[in-house]
């Protein structure tokens, strides 16, 4: 992992506007193809002292990002791996590496209940299910079930 660099952003935009990846993730930007909104969002992320983001690198190539955001006591984990690299264990490895780097606990995350891959990544990294919710999934255009998970000390 390394800090996010300017040259990462076009990759992030391409990954985060991939229709299949956004469908699986479910909770995405209002319009994942809106580059101006994406750029404004990432400018806020990169200038905020409350957000920590890292670029995930595998074999010398950027393949995703991982980080945390939110208020103290309610810090949320987020990660994204380019769909071309799904199934290689990179999300689990990246999240584990990030968790080794950050002392923040507890950490929380949410995942679409049917996103079994993401749920498995979180469970492998020590997160436990703490609840369920329903939320509007922009990428699917409907309300769906969510799983809430937490990582304690």
Coordinates of N, CA, C and O in Angstrom, one line a residue:
X1 N 0.9 -1.2 0.0 CA 0.0 0.0 0.0 C 0.9 1.2 0.0 O 2.0 1.2 0.5
X2 N 0.3 2.3 -0.5 CA 1.0 3.6 -0.5 C 0.0 4.7 -0.5 O -1.2 4.4 -0.8
X3 N 0.4 5.9 -0.2 CA -0.6 7.0 -0.3 C -1.2 7.2 -1.7 O -0.5 6.8 -2.7
X4 N -2.4 7.7 -1.8 CA -3.1 7.9 -3.1 C -2.3 9.0 -3.8 O -1.9 10.0 -3.2
X5 N -2.0 8.8 -5.1 CA -1.3 9.8 -5.9 C -2.3 10.2 -7.0 O -3.3 9.5 -7.4
X6 N -2.0 11.4 -7.6 CA -2.8 11.9 -8.7 C -3.1 10.9 -9.8 O -4.2 10.8 -10.3
X7 N -2.0 10.2 -10.2 CA -2.2 9.2 -11.3 C -3.1 8.0 -11.0 O -3.4 7.3 -11.9
X8 N -3.4 7.9 -9.7 CA -4.3 6.8 -9.3 C -5.8 7.1 -9.7 O -6.6 6.2 -9.9
X9 N -6.1 8.4 -9.7 CA -7.5 8.8 -9.8 C -8.2 8.3 -11.1 O -9.3 7.9 -11.1
X10 N -7.5 8.4 -12.3 CA -8.2 7.9 -13.5 C -8.5 6.4 -13.4 O -9.6 5.9 -13.8
X11 N -7.6 5.6 -12.7 CA -7.9 4.2 -12.5 C -9.1 4.0 -11.6 O -10.0 3.2 -11.9
X12 N -9.1 4.8 -10.4 CA -10.2 4.7 -9.5 C -11.5 5.0 -10.2 O -12.5 4.3 -10.0
X13 N -11.5 6.0 -11.0 CA -12.7 6.4 -11.7 C -13.2 5.3 -12.6 O -14.4 4.9 -12.7
X14 N -12.3 4.7 -13.4 CA -12.7 3.6 -14.3 C -13.2 2.4 -13.5 O -14.3 1.8 -13.9
X15 N -12.6 2.0 -12.4 CA -13.1 0.9 -11.6 C -14.4 1.2 -11.0 O -15.3 0.3 -11.0
X16 N -14.6 2.4 -10.5 CA -15.8 2.7 -9.7 C -17.0 3.1 -10.6 O -18.1 3.3 -10.1
X17 N -16.7 3.1 -11.9 CA -17.8 3.4 -12.9 C -18.1 2.1 -13.7 O -18.9 2.1 -14.6
X18 N -17.5 1.0 -13.4 CA -17.7 -0.3 -14.0 C -19.1 -0.8 -13.6 O -19.3 -1.0 -12.4
X19 N -20.0 -0.9 -14.5 CA -21.4 -1.3 -14.1 C -21.5 -2.6 -13.3 O -22.3 -2.6 -12.4
X20 N -20.8 -3.6 -13.7 CA -20.9 -4.8 -12.9 C -20.3 -4.7 -11.5 O -20.9 -5.2 -10.5
X21 N -19.2 -4.0 -11.4 CA -18.6 -3.8 -10.0 C -19.5 -2.9 -9.2 O -19.7 -3.2 -8.0
X22 N -20.1 -1.9 -9.7 CA -21.0 -1.0 -8.9 C -22.3 -1.8 -8.5 O -22.8 -1.6 -7.4
X23 N -22.8 -2.7 -9.4 CA -23.9 -3.5 -9.0 C -23.6 -4.4 -7.8 O -24.4 -4.5 -6.9
X24 N -22.5 -5.0 -7.8 CA -22.1 -5.8 -6.7 C -21.9 -5.0 -5.4 O -22.4 -5.4 -4.4
X25 N -21.2 -3.9 -5.5 CA -21.0 -3.0 -4.4 C -22.3 -2.4 -3.9 O -22.5 -2.2 -2.7
X26 N -23.1 -2.1 -4.8 CA -24.5 -1.6 -4.5 C -24.6 -0.2 -4.0 O -25.3 0.6 -4.6
X27 N -23.8 0.2 -3.0 CA -23.8 1.5 -2.4 C -22.7 2.4 -3.1 O -21.6 2.3 -2.6
X28 N -23.1 3.1 -4.1 CA -22.1 3.9 -4.9 C -22.5 5.3 -5.0 O -23.6 5.7 -4.5
X29 N -21.8 6.0 -5.8 CA -22.1 7.4 -6.1 C -23.4 7.5 -6.8 O -23.8 6.5 -7.5
X30 N -24.1 8.6 -6.7 CA -25.4 8.8 -7.4 C -25.2 8.5 -8.9 O -26.1 7.8 -9.5
X31 N -24.2 9.0 -9.5 CA -23.9 8.7 -10.9 C -22.5 8.4 -11.1 O -21.6 9.3 -11.1
X32 N -22.1 7.1 -11.0 CA -20.7 6.7 -11.1 C -20.0 7.1 -12.3 O -18.8 7.1 -12.4
X33 N -20.7 7.6 -13.4 CA -20.0 8.0 -14.6 C -19.8 9.5 -14.6 O -19.3 10.0 -15.6
X34 N -20.2 10.2 -13.6 CA -20.0 11.7 -13.5 C -18.6 12.0 -13.0 O -18.3 12.0 -11.8
X35 N -17.7 12.3 -14.0 CA -16.3 12.5 -13.6 C -16.1 13.8 -12.8 O -15.3 13.8 -11.8
X36 N -16.9 14.8 -13.0 CA -16.8 16.0 -12.2 C -17.1 15.8 -10.7 O -16.4 16.2 -9.8
X37 N -18.2 15.0 -10.5 CA -18.6 14.6 -9.1 C -17.5 13.8 -8.5 O -17.2 13.9 -7.3
X38 N -17.0 12.8 -9.3 CA -15.9 11.9 -8.8 C -14.7 12.8 -8.4 O -14.2 12.6 -7.3
X39 N -14.3 13.7 -9.2 CA -13.1 14.5 -8.9 C -13.3 15.4 -7.7 O -12.5 15.5 -6.8
X40 N -14.5 15.9 -7.5 CA -14.9 16.8 -6.4 C -14.8 15.9 -5.1 O -14.3 16.3 -4.0
X41 N -15.4 14.7 -5.2 CA -15.4 13.8 -4.1 C -14.0 13.4 -3.6 O -13.7 13.5 -2.4
X42 N -13.2 13.1 -4.6 CA -11.8 12.7 -4.2 C -11.0 13.9 -3.7 O -10.1 13.7 -2.9
X43 N -11.3 15.1 -4.2 CA -10.6 16.3 -3.7 C -10.9 16.5 -2.2 O -10.0 16.8 -1.4
X44 N -12.2 16.2 -1.9 CA -12.6 16.3 -0.5 C -11.9 15.2 0.4 O -11.4 15.5 1.5
X45 N -11.9 14.0 -0.1 CA -11.3 12.9 0.6 C -9.8 13.2 0.8 O -9.3 13.1 2.0
X46 N -9.1 13.7 -0.2 CA -7.7 13.9 -0.1 C -7.3 15.1 0.8 O -6.2 15.2 1.3
X47 N -8.2 16.0 0.9 CA -7.9 17.2 1.7 C -8.4 17.1 3.2 O -8.1 17.9 4.0
X48 N -9.2 16.0 3.5 CA -9.7 15.9 4.8 C -8.8 15.2 5.8 O -8.2 14.2 5.4
X49 N -8.7 15.7 7.0 CA -7.8 15.1 8.0 C -8.6 13.9 8.6 O -8.0 13.2 9.4
X50 N -9.9 13.8 8.4 CA -10.7 12.7 8.9 C -10.7 11.5 8.1 O -11.4 10.5 8.5
X51 N -10.1 11.5 6.9 CA -10.2 10.4 6.0 C -8.7 9.9 5.7 O -7.8 10.7 5.5
X52 N -8.5 8.6 5.8 CA -7.2 8.0 5.5 C -7.5 7.1 4.3 O -8.3 6.2 4.4
X53 N -6.8 7.3 3.2 CA -6.9 6.4 2.1 C -5.6 5.9 1.6 O -4.6 6.7 1.6
X54 N -5.5 4.7 1.2 CA -4.3 4.1 0.6 C -4.6 3.4 -0.7 O -5.6 2.9 -0.9
X55 N -3.6 3.5 -1.6 CA -3.7 2.8 -2.9 C -3.2 1.4 -2.6 O -2.1 1.2 -2.1
X56 N -3.9 0.4 -3.1 CA -3.5 -1.0 -3.0 C -2.7 -1.3 -4.2 O -3.1 -1.1 -5.4
X57 N -1.5 -1.9 -4.0 CA -0.6 -2.2 -5.1 C -0.3 -3.7 -5.1 O 0.0 -4.2 -4.0
X58 N -0.4 -4.3 -6.3 CA 0.0 -5.7 -6.4 C 0.9 -5.9 -7.6 O 0.5 -5.3 -8.7
X59 N 2.0 -6.5 -7.5 CA 2.9 -6.7 -8.6 C 3.3 -5.4 -9.3 O 3.4 -5.3 -10.5
X60 N 3.4 -4.3 -8.5 CA 3.9 -3.0 -9.0 C 2.8 -2.2 -9.6 O 3.0 -1.2 -10.2
X61 N 1.5 -2.7 -9.6 CA 0.4 -2.1 -10.3 C -0.7 -1.7 -9.3 O -1.0 -2.5 -8.4
X62 N -1.2 -0.5 -9.4 CA -2.4 -0.1 -8.5 C -3.6 -1.0 -8.9 O -3.9 -1.1 -10.1
X63 N -4.2 -1.6 -7.9 CA -5.3 -2.5 -8.1 C -6.5 -2.1 -7.3 O -7.6 -2.8 -7.4
X64 N -6.4 -1.1 -6.4 CA -7.6 -0.8 -5.6 C -7.2 0.3 -4.6 O -6.1 0.9 -4.6
X65 N -8.1 0.5 -3.6 CA -7.8 1.4 -2.5 C -8.5 0.9 -1.3 O -9.5 0.1 -1.3
X66 N -8.0 1.3 -0.1 CA -8.6 1.0 1.2 C -8.3 2.1 2.1 O -7.4 2.9 2.0
X67 N -9.3 2.3 3.0 CA -9.1 3.4 4.0 C -10.2 3.4 5.0 O -11.0 2.5 5.1
X68 N -10.3 4.5 5.7 CA -11.3 4.7 6.8 C -11.7 6.2 6.8 O -11.0 7.1 6.4
X69 N -12.9 6.4 7.3 CA -13.5 7.7 7.4 C -14.5 7.7 8.5 O -14.9 6.6 9.0
X70 N -15.0 8.9 8.9 CA -16.1 9.0 9.9 C -15.6 9.6 11.2 O -14.4 9.9 11.4
X71 N -16.6 9.8 12.1 CA -16.4 10.4 13.4 C -15.7 9.4 14.3 O -15.9 8.2 14.2
X72 N -14.9 9.9 15.3 CA -14.3 9.0 16.3 C -15.4 8.2 16.9 O -16.5 8.7 17.2
X73 N -15.1 6.9 17.1 CA -16.1 6.0 17.7 C -17.0 5.4 16.7 O -17.7 4.4 16.9
X74 N -17.1 5.9 15.5 CA -17.9 5.4 14.4 C -17.1 5.4 13.1 O -17.6 5.8 12.0
X75 N -15.9 5.0 13.2 CA -15.0 5.0 12.0 C -15.4 3.8 11.1 O -15.7 2.7 11.5
X76 N -15.5 4.1 9.8 CA -16.0 3.1 8.8 C -14.8 2.7 7.9 O -14.0 3.6 7.5
X77 N -14.7 1.5 7.6 CA -13.7 1.0 6.7 C -14.3 1.0 5.3 O -15.5 0.7 5.1
X78 N -13.5 1.2 4.3 CA -14.0 1.1 2.9 C -12.8 0.6 2.0 O -11.7 0.8 2.3
X79 N -13.2 -0.2 1.0 CA -12.2 -0.7 0.1 C -12.8 -1.0 -1.2 O -14.0 -1.2 -1.3
X80 N -12.0 -1.0 -2.2 CA -12.4 -1.3 -3.6 C -11.3 -1.9 -4.3 O -10.1 -1.4 -4.3
X81 N -11.5 -3.0 -5.0 CA -10.5 -3.7 -5.8 C -11.1 -3.8 -7.2 O -12.2 -4.1 -7.5
X82 N -10.2 -3.4 -8.2 CA -10.6 -3.5 -9.6 C -11.1 -4.9 -9.9 O -10.5 -5.9 -9.5
X83 N -12.2 -5.0 -10.6 CA -12.9 -6.2 -10.9 C -12.0 -7.2 -11.6 O -12.1 -8.4 -11.4
X84 N -11.0 -6.7 -12.4 CA -10.1 -7.6 -13.1 C -9.2 -8.4 -12.1 O -8.6 -9.4 -12.5
X85 N -9.2 -8.0 -10.9 CA -8.3 -8.6 -9.9 C -9.1 -9.3 -8.8 O -8.6 -9.8 -7.8
X86 N -10.4 -9.4 -9.0 CA -11.3 -10.2 -8.0 C -10.8 -11.6 -8.0 O -10.4 -12.2 -9.0
X87 N -11.0 -12.3 -6.8 CA -10.7 -13.7 -6.7 C -9.3 -14.1 -6.4 O -9.0 -15.2 -6.4
X88 N -8.4 -13.1 -6.3 CA -7.0 -13.3 -6.0 C -6.6 -13.1 -4.6 O -5.4 -13.2 -4.2
X89 N -7.6 -12.8 -3.7 CA -7.2 -12.6 -2.3 C -6.7 -11.2 -2.0 O -6.2 -10.9 -0.9
X90 N -6.7 -10.3 -3.0 CA -6.1 -9.0 -2.8 C -6.9 -8.1 -1.9 O -6.3 -7.3 -1.1
X91 N -8.2 -8.2 -1.9 CA -9.0 -7.4 -0.9 C -8.7 -7.8 0.5 O -8.5 -6.9 1.4
X92 N -8.6 -9.1 0.8 CA -8.3 -9.6 2.1 C -6.9 -9.1 2.5 O -6.7 -8.6 3.6
X93 N -5.9 -9.3 1.6 CA -4.6 -8.9 1.9 C -4.5 -7.4 2.2 O -3.8 -7.0 3.1
X94 N -5.1 -6.6 1.3 CA -5.1 -5.2 1.5 C -5.7 -4.7 2.8 O -5.2 -3.9 3.5
X95 N -6.9 -5.3 3.1 CA -7.6 -4.9 4.4 C -6.7 -5.3 5.6 O -6.6 -4.6 6.5
X96 N -6.2 -6.5 5.6 CA -5.3 -7.0 6.7 C -4.1 -6.0 6.8 O -3.8 -5.6 7.9
X97 N -3.5 -5.6 5.7 CA -2.4 -4.7 5.8 C -2.8 -3.4 6.4 O -2.1 -2.8 7.2
X98 N -3.9 -2.9 5.9 CA -4.4 -1.6 6.4 C -4.7 -1.7 7.9 O -4.4 -0.8 8.7
X99 N -5.3 -2.8 8.4 CA -5.7 -3.0 9.8 C -4.4 -3.1 10.6 O -4.4 -2.6 11.8
X100 N -3.3 -3.6 10.1 CA -2.1 -3.6 10.8 C -1.5 -2.2 10.9 O -0.7 -2.0 11.9
X101 N -1.8 -1.4 10.0 CA -1.3 0.0 10.0 C -2.0 1.0 10.9 O -1.5 1.9 11.4
X102 N -3.3 0.7 11.1 CA -4.2 1.7 11.8 C -4.5 1.2 13.2 O -4.9 0.0 13.4
X103 N -4.3 2.0 14.2 CA -4.7 1.6 15.6 C -6.2 1.8 15.9 O -6.7 1.4 16.9
X104 N -7.0 2.4 14.9 CA -8.4 2.7 15.2 C -9.2 1.4 15.5 O -9.2 0.5 14.7
X105 N -9.8 1.4 16.6 CA -10.8 0.4 17.0 C -11.8 1.1 17.9 O -11.5 1.9 18.7
X106 N -13.1 0.7 17.8 CA -13.6 -0.2 16.8 C -13.6 0.4 15.4 O -13.6 1.6 15.2
X107 N -13.7 -0.5 14.4 CA -13.9 -0.1 13.0 C -15.2 -0.8 12.6 O -15.5 -1.9 13.0
X108 N -16.0 -0.1 11.8 CA -17.2 -0.6 11.3 C -17.2 -0.7 9.8 O -16.4 0.0 9.1
X109 N -18.1 -1.5 9.2 CA -18.3 -1.6 7.8 C -19.7 -2.1 7.5 O -20.4 -2.6 8.4
X110 N -20.1 -1.8 6.3 CA -21.4 -2.2 5.8 C -21.2 -2.9 4.5 O -20.3 -2.5 3.7
X111 N -22.0 -3.9 4.2 CA -21.9 -4.5 2.9 C -23.3 -5.0 2.5 O -24.2 -5.3 3.3
X112 N -23.6 -4.9 1.2 CA -24.8 -5.5 0.7 C -24.9 -7.0 1.2 O -23.9 -7.7 1.1
X113 N -26.0 -7.4 1.7 CA -26.2 -8.7 2.3 C -25.9 -9.8 1.3 O -25.4 -10.9 1.6
X114 N -26.1 -9.5 0.0 CA -25.8 -10.5 -1.0 C -24.4 -10.4 -1.6 O -24.1 -11.2 -2.5
X115 N -23.6 -9.5 -1.1 CA -22.2 -9.3 -1.6 C -21.4 -10.3 -0.8 O -20.7 -9.9 0.1
X116 N -21.5 -11.6 -1.1 CA -20.8 -12.6 -0.3 C -19.3 -12.4 -0.3 O -18.6 -12.7 0.7
X117 N -18.7 -12.0 -1.4 CA -17.3 -11.8 -1.5 C -16.8 -10.7 -0.5 O -15.8 -11.0 0.3
X118 N -17.5 -9.6 -0.4 CA -17.1 -8.6 0.5 C -17.3 -9.0 2.0 O -16.5 -8.7 2.8
X119 N -18.4 -9.7 2.2 CA -18.7 -10.2 3.6 C -17.6 -11.1 4.0 O -17.1 -11.1 5.1
X120 N -17.1 -12.0 3.1 CA -16.1 -13.0 3.4 C -14.8 -12.2 3.7 O -14.1 -12.6 4.7
X121 N -14.4 -11.2 3.0 CA -13.2 -10.4 3.2 C -13.3 -9.9 4.6 O -12.3 -10.0 5.4
X122 N -14.4 -9.2 5.0 CA -14.5 -8.6 6.3 C -14.4 -9.7 7.4 O -13.7 -9.5 8.4
X123 N -15.0 -10.8 7.2 CA -15.0 -11.9 8.2 C -13.6 -12.4 8.4 O -13.1 -12.7 9.5
X124 N -12.9 -12.6 7.3 CA -11.5 -13.1 7.3 C -10.6 -12.2 8.1 O -9.6 -12.6 8.6
X125 N -10.9 -10.9 8.1 CA -10.1 -9.9 8.7 C -10.6 -9.6 10.2 O -10.1 -8.7 10.8
X126 N -11.5 -10.4 10.7 CA -11.9 -10.3 12.1 C -13.1 -9.5 12.4 O -13.5 -9.4 13.5
X127 N -13.8 -9.0 11.4 CA -15.0 -8.3 11.6 C -16.1 -9.3 11.9 O -16.1 -10.4 11.4
X128 N -17.0 -8.9 12.8 CA -18.1 -9.8 13.2 C -19.4 -9.1 12.9 O -19.5 -7.8 13.0
X129 N -20.4 -9.8 12.5 CA -21.7 -9.3 12.2 C -22.3 -8.7 13.5 O -22.4 -9.4 14.6
X130 N -22.8 -7.5 13.5 CA -23.3 -6.8 14.7 C -24.8 -6.3 14.4 O -25.4 -5.8 15.3
X131 N -25.2 -6.5 13.2 CA -26.6 -6.0 12.9 C -26.9 -6.1 11.4 O -26.1 -6.6 10.6
X132 N -28.1 -5.7 11.1 CA -28.6 -5.6 9.7 C -29.4 -4.3 9.6 O -29.8 -3.7 10.5
X133 N -29.5 -3.9 8.3 CA -30.2 -2.7 8.0 C -30.7 -2.8 6.6 O -30.4 -3.8 5.9
X134 N -31.4 -1.8 6.2 CA -31.9 -1.7 4.8 C -31.5 -0.3 4.3 O -31.6 0.6 5.1
X135 N -31.0 -0.2 3.1 CA -30.6 1.1 2.6 C -30.9 1.1 1.1 O -30.9 0.1 0.4
X136 N -30.9 2.3 0.5 CA -31.1 2.5 -0.9 C -29.8 2.3 -1.6 O -28.9 3.0 -1.4
X137 N -29.8 1.3 -2.5 CA -28.6 1.0 -3.3 C -28.7 1.7 -4.6 O -29.4 1.2 -5.5
X138 N -28.0 2.8 -4.8 CA -28.1 3.6 -6.0 C -27.7 2.7 -7.2 O -28.4 2.9 -8.3
X139 N -26.8 1.9 -7.1 CA -26.3 1.1 -8.2 C -27.4 0.1 -8.7 O -27.4 -0.4 -9.8
X140 N -28.3 -0.2 -7.8 CA -29.4 -1.2 -8.1 C -30.8 -0.5 -8.3 O -31.7 -1.1 -8.7
X141 N -30.8 0.8 -7.8 CA -32.1 1.5 -8.0 C -33.2 1.0 -7.0 O -34.4 1.2 -7.3
X142 N -32.8 0.4 -5.9 CA -33.8 -0.1 -5.0 C -33.2 -0.2 -3.6 O -32.0 -0.2 -3.4
X143 N -34.1 -0.4 -2.6 CA -33.7 -0.6 -1.3 C -33.3 -2.1 -1.1 O -34.0 -3.0 -1.6
X144 N -32.2 -2.4 -0.4 CA -31.7 -3.7 -0.3 C -31.3 -3.9 1.2 O -31.1 -3.0 2.0
X145 N -31.1 -5.2 1.5 CA -30.6 -5.6 2.9 C -29.1 -5.3 2.9 O -28.3 -5.6 2.0
X146 N -28.7 -4.9 4.1 CA -27.2 -4.7 4.4 C -26.8 -5.5 5.6 O -27.7 -5.7 6.5
X147 N -25.6 -5.8 5.7 CA -25.0 -6.4 6.9 C -24.1 -5.4 7.5 O -23.3 -4.8 6.8
X148 N -24.2 -5.2 8.8 CA -23.3 -4.3 9.6 C -22.3 -5.2 10.3 O -22.7 -6.2 11.0
X149 N -21.1 -4.8 10.2 CA -20.0 -5.6 10.9 C -19.1 -4.6 11.7 O -19.0 -3.4 11.3
X150 N -18.4 -5.2 12.7 CA -17.5 -4.4 13.5 C -16.3 -5.2 13.9 O -16.3 -6.4 14.0
X151 N -15.2 -4.5 13.9 CA -13.9 -5.0 14.4 C -13.5 -4.4 15.7 O -13.4 -3.2 15.7
X152 N -13.4 -5.2 16.7 CA -13.0 -4.6 18.0 C -11.6 -4.9 18.2 O -10.9 -5.6 17.4
X153 N -11.0 -4.4 19.3 CA -9.6 -4.6 19.6 C -9.2 -6.0 19.3 O -8.6 -6.6 18.6

